[in-house]
mmCIF file of C-alpha atoms in Angstrom:
data_model
loop_
_atom_site.group_PDB
_atom_site.id
_atom_site.type_symbol
_atom_site.label_atom_id
_atom_site.label_comp_id
_atom_site.label_asym_id
_atom_site.label_seq_id
_atom_site.Cartn_x
_atom_site.Cartn_y
_atom_site.Cartn_z
ATOM 1 C CA ASP A 1 7.295 -4.512 12.353
ATOM 2 C CA GLY A 2 9.991 -6.783 10.985
ATOM 3 C CA GLY A 3 10.157 -7.237 7.266
ATOM 4 C CA ILE A 4 11.698 -6.473 3.911
ATOM 5 C CA THR A 5 11.169 -3.197 2.104
ATOM 6 C CA GLN A 6 11.827 -2.523 -1.550
ATOM 7 C CA SER A 7 11.736 0.844 -3.183
ATOM 8 C CA PRO A 8 10.442 2.215 -5.366
ATOM 9 C CA LYS A 9 7.369 0.129 -6.179
ATOM 10 C CA TYR A 10 7.412 1.270 -9.816
ATOM 11 C CA LEU A 11 10.463 2.484 -11.735
ATOM 12 C CA PHE A 12 10.685 3.809 -15.263
ATOM 13 C CA ARG A 13 13.935 4.322 -17.113
ATOM 14 C CA LYS A 14 15.169 5.032 -20.584
ATOM 15 C CA GLU A 15 17.214 2.442 -22.396
ATOM 16 C CA GLY A 16 20.933 2.849 -21.788
ATOM 17 C CA GLN A 17 20.596 4.140 -18.225
ATOM 18 C CA ASN A 18 21.736 2.254 -15.154
ATOM 19 C CA VAL A 19 19.203 1.994 -12.348
ATOM 20 C CA THR A 20 19.522 0.849 -8.715
ATOM 21 C CA LEU A 21 16.784 -1.006 -6.841
ATOM 22 C CA SER A 22 16.763 -0.801 -3.073
ATOM 23 C CA CYS A 23 16.233 -3.708 -0.660
ATOM 24 C CA GLU A 24 16.353 -3.321 3.125
ATOM 25 C CA GLN A 25 15.545 -5.891 5.828
ATOM 26 C CA ASN A 26 15.271 -5.607 9.604
ATOM 27 C CA LEU A 27 14.895 -9.342 10.256
ATOM 28 C CA ASN A 28 18.571 -9.730 11.177
ATOM 29 C CA HIS A 29 18.930 -12.270 8.373
ATOM 30 C CA ASP A 30 22.384 -13.090 7.068
ATOM 31 C CA ALA A 31 21.349 -14.205 3.595
ATOM 32 C CA MET A 32 19.750 -11.988 0.972
ATOM 33 C CA TYR A 33 18.660 -12.722 -2.593
ATOM 34 C CA TRP A 34 17.524 -10.982 -5.763
ATOM 35 C CA TYR A 35 15.096 -12.691 -8.128
ATOM 36 C CA ARG A 36 13.574 -11.674 -11.402
ATOM 37 C CA GLN A 37 10.009 -12.663 -12.346
ATOM 38 C CA ASP A 38 8.702 -12.589 -15.905
ATOM 39 C CA PRO A 39 5.185 -13.535 -17.057
ATOM 40 C CA GLY A 40 4.788 -17.286 -17.465
ATOM 41 C CA GLN A 41 8.172 -18.017 -15.918
ATOM 42 C CA GLY A 42 9.230 -19.006 -12.455
ATOM 43 C CA LEU A 43 11.436 -16.810 -10.329
ATOM 44 C CA ARG A 44 15.047 -16.788 -11.468
ATOM 45 C CA LEU A 45 17.957 -16.021 -9.150
ATOM 46 C CA ILE A 46 20.135 -13.048 -10.098
ATOM 47 C CA TYR A 47 22.506 -12.702 -7.132
ATOM 48 C CA TYR A 48 22.656 -13.832 -3.539
ATOM 49 C CA SER A 49 24.718 -12.951 -0.491
ATOM 50 C CA GLN A 50 25.217 -15.090 2.600
ATOM 51 C CA ILE A 51 27.296 -12.598 4.550
ATOM 52 C CA VAL A 52 28.338 -8.964 4.482
ATOM 53 C CA ASN A 53 30.939 -8.088 1.838
ATOM 54 C CA ASP A 54 30.364 -11.361 -0.015
ATOM 55 C CA PHE A 55 27.972 -12.222 -2.824
ATOM 56 C CA GLN A 56 27.624 -14.840 -5.543
ATOM 57 C CA LYS A 57 26.153 -14.909 -9.038
ATOM 58 C CA GLY A 58 22.922 -16.746 -9.614
ATOM 59 C CA ASP A 59 21.588 -18.181 -12.851
ATOM 60 C CA ILE A 60 21.077 -14.875 -14.685
ATOM 61 C CA ALA A 61 23.660 -12.419 -13.297
ATOM 62 C CA GLU A 62 24.760 -10.932 -16.629
ATOM 63 C CA GLY A 63 23.948 -7.227 -16.831
ATOM 64 C CA TYR A 64 23.393 -6.877 -13.075
ATOM 65 C CA SER A 65 25.594 -5.897 -10.143
ATOM 66 C CA VAL A 66 25.128 -5.881 -6.365
ATOM 67 C CA SER A 67 26.857 -4.806 -3.170
ATOM 68 C CA ARG A 68 26.515 -5.933 0.443
ATOM 69 C CA GLU A 69 28.191 -3.337 2.626
ATOM 70 C CA LYS A 70 25.662 -3.677 5.441
ATOM 71 C CA LYS A 71 23.760 -6.684 6.755
ATOM 72 C CA GLU A 72 20.445 -4.876 6.303
ATOM 73 C CA SER A 73 20.938 -3.724 2.724
ATOM 74 C CA PHE A 74 21.419 -5.468 -0.623
ATOM 75 C CA PRO A 75 20.938 -3.022 -3.540
ATOM 76 C CA LEU A 76 20.710 -4.285 -7.116
ATOM 77 C CA THR A 77 21.941 -2.248 -10.076
ATOM 78 C CA VAL A 78 20.481 -3.018 -13.479
ATOM 79 C CA THR A 79 23.074 -1.888 -15.979
ATOM 80 C CA SER A 80 22.689 -0.887 -19.606
ATOM 81 C CA ALA A 81 24.268 -4.241 -20.501
ATOM 82 C CA GLN A 82 21.112 -6.094 -19.416
ATOM 83 C CA LYS A 83 19.328 -6.839 -22.696
ATOM 84 C CA ASN A 84 15.778 -7.256 -21.360
ATOM 85 C CA PRO A 85 15.583 -5.357 -18.075
ATOM 86 C CA THR A 86 11.805 -4.839 -17.975
ATOM 87 C CA ALA A 87 10.559 -7.221 -15.287
ATOM 88 C CA PHE A 88 9.310 -7.579 -11.713
ATOM 89 C CA TYR A 89 12.225 -7.734 -9.270
ATOM 90 C CA LEU A 90 11.897 -9.442 -5.912
ATOM 91 C CA CYS A 91 14.261 -9.309 -2.964
ATOM 92 C CA ALA A 92 14.280 -12.036 -0.321
ATOM 93 C CA SER A 93 16.135 -12.893 2.866
ATOM 94 C CA SER A 94 16.602 -15.859 5.157
ATOM 95 C CA ILE A 95 18.664 -16.974 8.108
ATOM 96 C CA SER A 96 21.818 -18.801 7.154
ATOM 97 C CA ALA A 97 23.072 -21.155 9.819
ATOM 98 C CA GLY A 98 26.071 -23.343 9.184
ATOM 99 C CA GLY A 99 26.052 -22.450 5.504
ATOM 100 C CA ARG A 100 22.467 -23.638 4.980
ATOM 101 C CA SER A 101 19.614 -21.214 4.538
ATOM 102 C CA TYR A 102 16.098 -21.693 5.752
ATOM 103 C CA GLU A 103 12.684 -20.209 5.067
ATOM 104 C CA GLN A 104 12.786 -17.335 2.607
ATOM 105 C CA TYR A 105 10.863 -14.117 3.179
ATOM 106 C CA PHE A 106 10.109 -11.752 0.301
ATOM 107 C CA GLY A 107 9.725 -8.033 -0.140
ATOM 108 C CA PRO A 108 6.832 -6.423 -2.059
ATOM 109 C CA GLY A 109 8.797 -6.149 -5.309
ATOM 110 C CA THR A 110 9.792 -3.406 -7.740
ATOM 111 C CA ARG A 111 8.355 -3.297 -11.241
ATOM 112 C CA LEU A 112 10.959 -1.900 -13.624
ATOM 113 C CA THR A 113 9.971 -0.675 -17.064
ATOM 114 C CA VAL A 114 12.666 0.335 -19.532
ATOM 115 C CA THR A 115 11.664 2.019 -22.782
ATOM 116 C CA LYS B 1 19.480 -29.065 -12.676
ATOM 117 C CA GLN B 2 16.354 -29.229 -10.588
ATOM 118 C CA GLU B 3 13.131 -28.571 -12.504
ATOM 119 C CA VAL B 4 9.878 -27.762 -10.751
ATOM 120 C CA THR B 5 6.496 -28.126 -12.432
ATOM 121 C CA GLN B 6 3.066 -27.023 -11.273
ATOM 122 C CA ILE B 7 -0.018 -28.317 -13.010
ATOM 123 C CA PRO B 8 -2.577 -26.990 -13.736
ATOM 124 C CA ALA B 9 -1.453 -23.478 -14.561
ATOM 125 C CA ALA B 10 -4.907 -22.171 -13.668
ATOM 126 C CA LEU B 11 -7.817 -23.481 -11.623
ATOM 127 C CA SER B 12 -11.323 -22.150 -10.892
ATOM 128 C CA VAL B 13 -13.472 -23.585 -8.132
ATOM 129 C CA PRO B 14 -16.720 -22.573 -6.411
ATOM 130 C CA GLU B 15 -16.511 -21.204 -2.903
ATOM 131 C CA GLY B 16 -16.505 -23.851 -0.194
ATOM 132 C CA GLU B 17 -14.849 -26.534 -2.260
ATOM 133 C CA ASN B 18 -11.773 -28.388 -1.026
ATOM 134 C CA LEU B 19 -8.942 -28.374 -3.529
ATOM 135 C CA VAL B 20 -5.452 -29.702 -4.153
ATOM 136 C CA LEU B 21 -2.588 -27.954 -5.902
ATOM 137 C CA ASN B 22 0.244 -30.055 -7.270
ATOM 138 C CA CYS B 23 3.992 -29.542 -7.423
ATOM 139 C CA SER B 24 6.489 -31.989 -8.907
ATOM 140 C CA PHE B 25 10.262 -31.847 -8.975
ATOM 141 C CA THR B 26 12.825 -33.852 -10.912
ATOM 142 C CA ASP B 27 15.552 -34.426 -8.303
ATOM 143 C CA SER B 28 14.447 -35.995 -5.031
ATOM 144 C CA ALA B 29 17.629 -34.855 -3.232
ATOM 145 C CA ILE B 30 16.065 -31.806 -1.644
ATOM 146 C CA TYR B 31 16.711 -29.988 1.633
ATOM 147 C CA ASN B 32 13.246 -28.501 1.955
ATOM 148 C CA LEU B 33 10.212 -27.320 -0.014
ATOM 149 C CA GLN B 34 8.327 -24.086 0.497
ATOM 150 C CA TRP B 35 4.840 -23.055 -0.647
ATOM 151 C CA PHE B 36 4.116 -19.392 -1.333
ATOM 152 C CA ARG B 37 1.130 -17.263 -2.204
ATOM 153 C CA GLN B 38 1.413 -14.301 -4.573
ATOM 154 C CA ASP B 39 -1.307 -11.715 -5.131
ATOM 155 C CA PRO B 40 -1.225 -9.729 -8.402
ATOM 156 C CA GLY B 41 1.623 -7.231 -8.452
ATOM 157 C CA LYS B 42 2.777 -8.212 -4.972
ATOM 158 C CA GLY B 43 5.646 -10.084 -3.387
ATOM 159 C CA LEU B 44 5.519 -13.680 -2.214
ATOM 160 C CA THR B 45 4.009 -14.641 1.125
ATOM 161 C CA SER B 46 5.355 -17.801 2.734
ATOM 162 C CA LEU B 47 2.637 -20.325 3.535
ATOM 163 C CA LEU B 48 4.374 -23.507 4.615
ATOM 164 C CA LEU B 49 7.913 -24.880 4.746
ATOM 165 C CA ILE B 50 8.449 -28.654 4.769
ATOM 166 C CA GLN B 51 11.836 -30.072 5.666
ATOM 167 C CA SER B 52 12.979 -33.140 3.746
ATOM 168 C CA SER B 53 12.494 -35.325 6.835
ATOM 169 C CA GLN B 54 8.837 -34.301 7.212
ATOM 170 C CA ARG B 55 5.798 -35.706 5.434
ATOM 171 C CA GLU B 56 3.422 -32.797 5.976
ATOM 172 C CA GLN B 57 2.842 -29.408 7.527
ATOM 173 C CA THR B 58 -0.418 -27.738 8.485
ATOM 174 C CA SER B 59 -1.444 -24.149 8.993
ATOM 175 C CA GLY B 60 -5.113 -23.384 9.464
ATOM 176 C CA ARG B 61 -7.016 -24.512 6.360
ATOM 177 C CA LEU B 62 -3.793 -25.362 4.550
ATOM 178 C CA ASN B 63 -2.024 -28.699 4.556
ATOM 179 C CA ALA B 64 1.103 -29.400 2.543
ATOM 180 C CA SER B 65 2.446 -32.895 1.990
ATOM 181 C CA LEU B 66 5.788 -34.072 0.672
ATOM 182 C CA ASP B 67 6.707 -37.356 -1.003
ATOM 183 C CA LYS B 68 10.387 -37.061 -1.825
ATOM 184 C CA SER B 69 10.717 -40.462 -3.450
ATOM 185 C CA SER B 70 8.121 -39.638 -6.079
ATOM 186 C CA GLY B 71 9.180 -35.995 -6.387
ATOM 187 C CA ARG B 72 5.792 -34.598 -5.431
ATOM 188 C CA SER B 73 4.216 -32.151 -3.048
ATOM 189 C CA THR B 74 0.585 -31.159 -2.707
ATOM 190 C CA LEU B 75 -1.053 -28.155 -1.098
ATOM 191 C CA TYR B 76 -4.535 -28.916 0.197
ATOM 192 C CA ILE B 77 -6.871 -25.972 0.808
ATOM 193 C CA ALA B 78 -10.000 -26.769 2.787
ATOM 194 C CA ALA B 79 -13.276 -24.890 2.435
ATOM 195 C CA SER B 80 -11.962 -22.444 -0.146
ATOM 196 C CA GLN B 81 -12.903 -18.749 0.077
ATOM 197 C CA PRO B 82 -12.782 -15.930 -2.487
ATOM 198 C CA GLY B 83 -9.890 -14.458 -0.493
ATOM 199 C CA ASP B 84 -7.847 -17.534 -1.376
ATOM 200 C CA SER B 85 -7.740 -16.363 -4.999
ATOM 201 C CA ALA B 86 -4.078 -15.855 -5.851
ATOM 202 C CA THR B 87 -1.153 -17.571 -7.540
ATOM 203 C CA TYR B 88 0.422 -20.370 -5.520
ATOM 204 C CA LEU B 89 4.067 -21.205 -6.078
ATOM 205 C CA CYS B 90 6.194 -24.014 -4.792
ATOM 206 C CA ALA B 91 9.961 -23.906 -4.502
ATOM 207 C CA VAL B 92 12.530 -26.567 -3.644
ATOM 208 C CA ARG B 93 15.979 -26.184 -2.188
ATOM 209 C CA PRO B 94 18.439 -28.825 -3.419
ATOM 210 C CA LEU B 95 20.325 -30.909 -0.891
ATOM 211 C CA MET B 96 23.607 -30.145 -2.624
ATOM 212 C CA PRO B 97 23.123 -26.694 -4.107
ATOM 213 C CA ASN B 98 25.484 -25.721 -6.871
ATOM 214 C CA THR B 99 24.718 -22.026 -6.606
ATOM 215 C CA GLY B 100 24.518 -21.721 -2.856
ATOM 216 C CA ASN B 101 21.261 -22.330 -1.080
ATOM 217 C CA GLN B 102 18.910 -21.084 -3.745
ATOM 218 C CA PHE B 103 15.376 -22.238 -4.260
ATOM 219 C CA TYR B 104 14.113 -23.469 -7.642
ATOM 220 C CA PHE B 105 10.618 -22.203 -8.352
ATOM 221 C CA GLY B 106 7.690 -23.564 -10.291
ATOM 222 C CA THR B 107 5.667 -21.227 -12.520
ATOM 223 C CA GLY B 108 2.694 -21.364 -10.188
ATOM 224 C CA THR B 109 -1.000 -22.242 -10.238
ATOM 225 C CA SER B 110 -3.402 -19.328 -10.554
ATOM 226 C CA LEU B 111 -6.415 -20.066 -8.334
ATOM 227 C CA THR B 112 -9.782 -18.348 -8.641
ATOM 228 C CA VAL B 113 -12.449 -19.067 -6.037
ATOM 229 C CA ILE B 114 -15.864 -18.079 -7.347
ATOM 230 C CA PRO B 115 -18.341 -16.690 -4.788
#
């Protein structure tokens, strides 16, 4: 089955620790995205990548880092510099033809709790 | 910056009723609009994607319309069922994105269909 997988589903960390969230897709999509979802707020873009070895900051990139070494994988690291890391993190992908992206598909999400 | 609003935030209807969910956006220069469904604690499931040149899209009991000039989209659900209970989100992709092909999301409408 084609799709997007995120692991783990739940993640607990102590304050001050870096943590990496996994996102893998087998849809052969060029573009991948990381969003953060907080209660009562819409999804906010953290980082996106339209091609391997290239990525761009979204609206709330501070305290996060990403890499895109493979087309299928786009891991997100939440660093200790992120002031409010507890949230639901969603990874998405889409085709990207001619610099424009199309329908987005989402993974199941990772709920991160930092105490 | 594009702002997306969904009103009401929550809606309860009896089973079998037809209903309409609303989405409004501030900048009519959009590339496309996508409707999603989100179940509690889950990722987003794509329902319908409407390109800016289209007026509506249909899938089963769902029909989404787009009026770019007025900055509005509606999602019509026919003959609602308890299984339709979920949060419905709309997202727009600007025609001239300043952060690279991202969607801007509304905060969603939480729908409860009462058996």
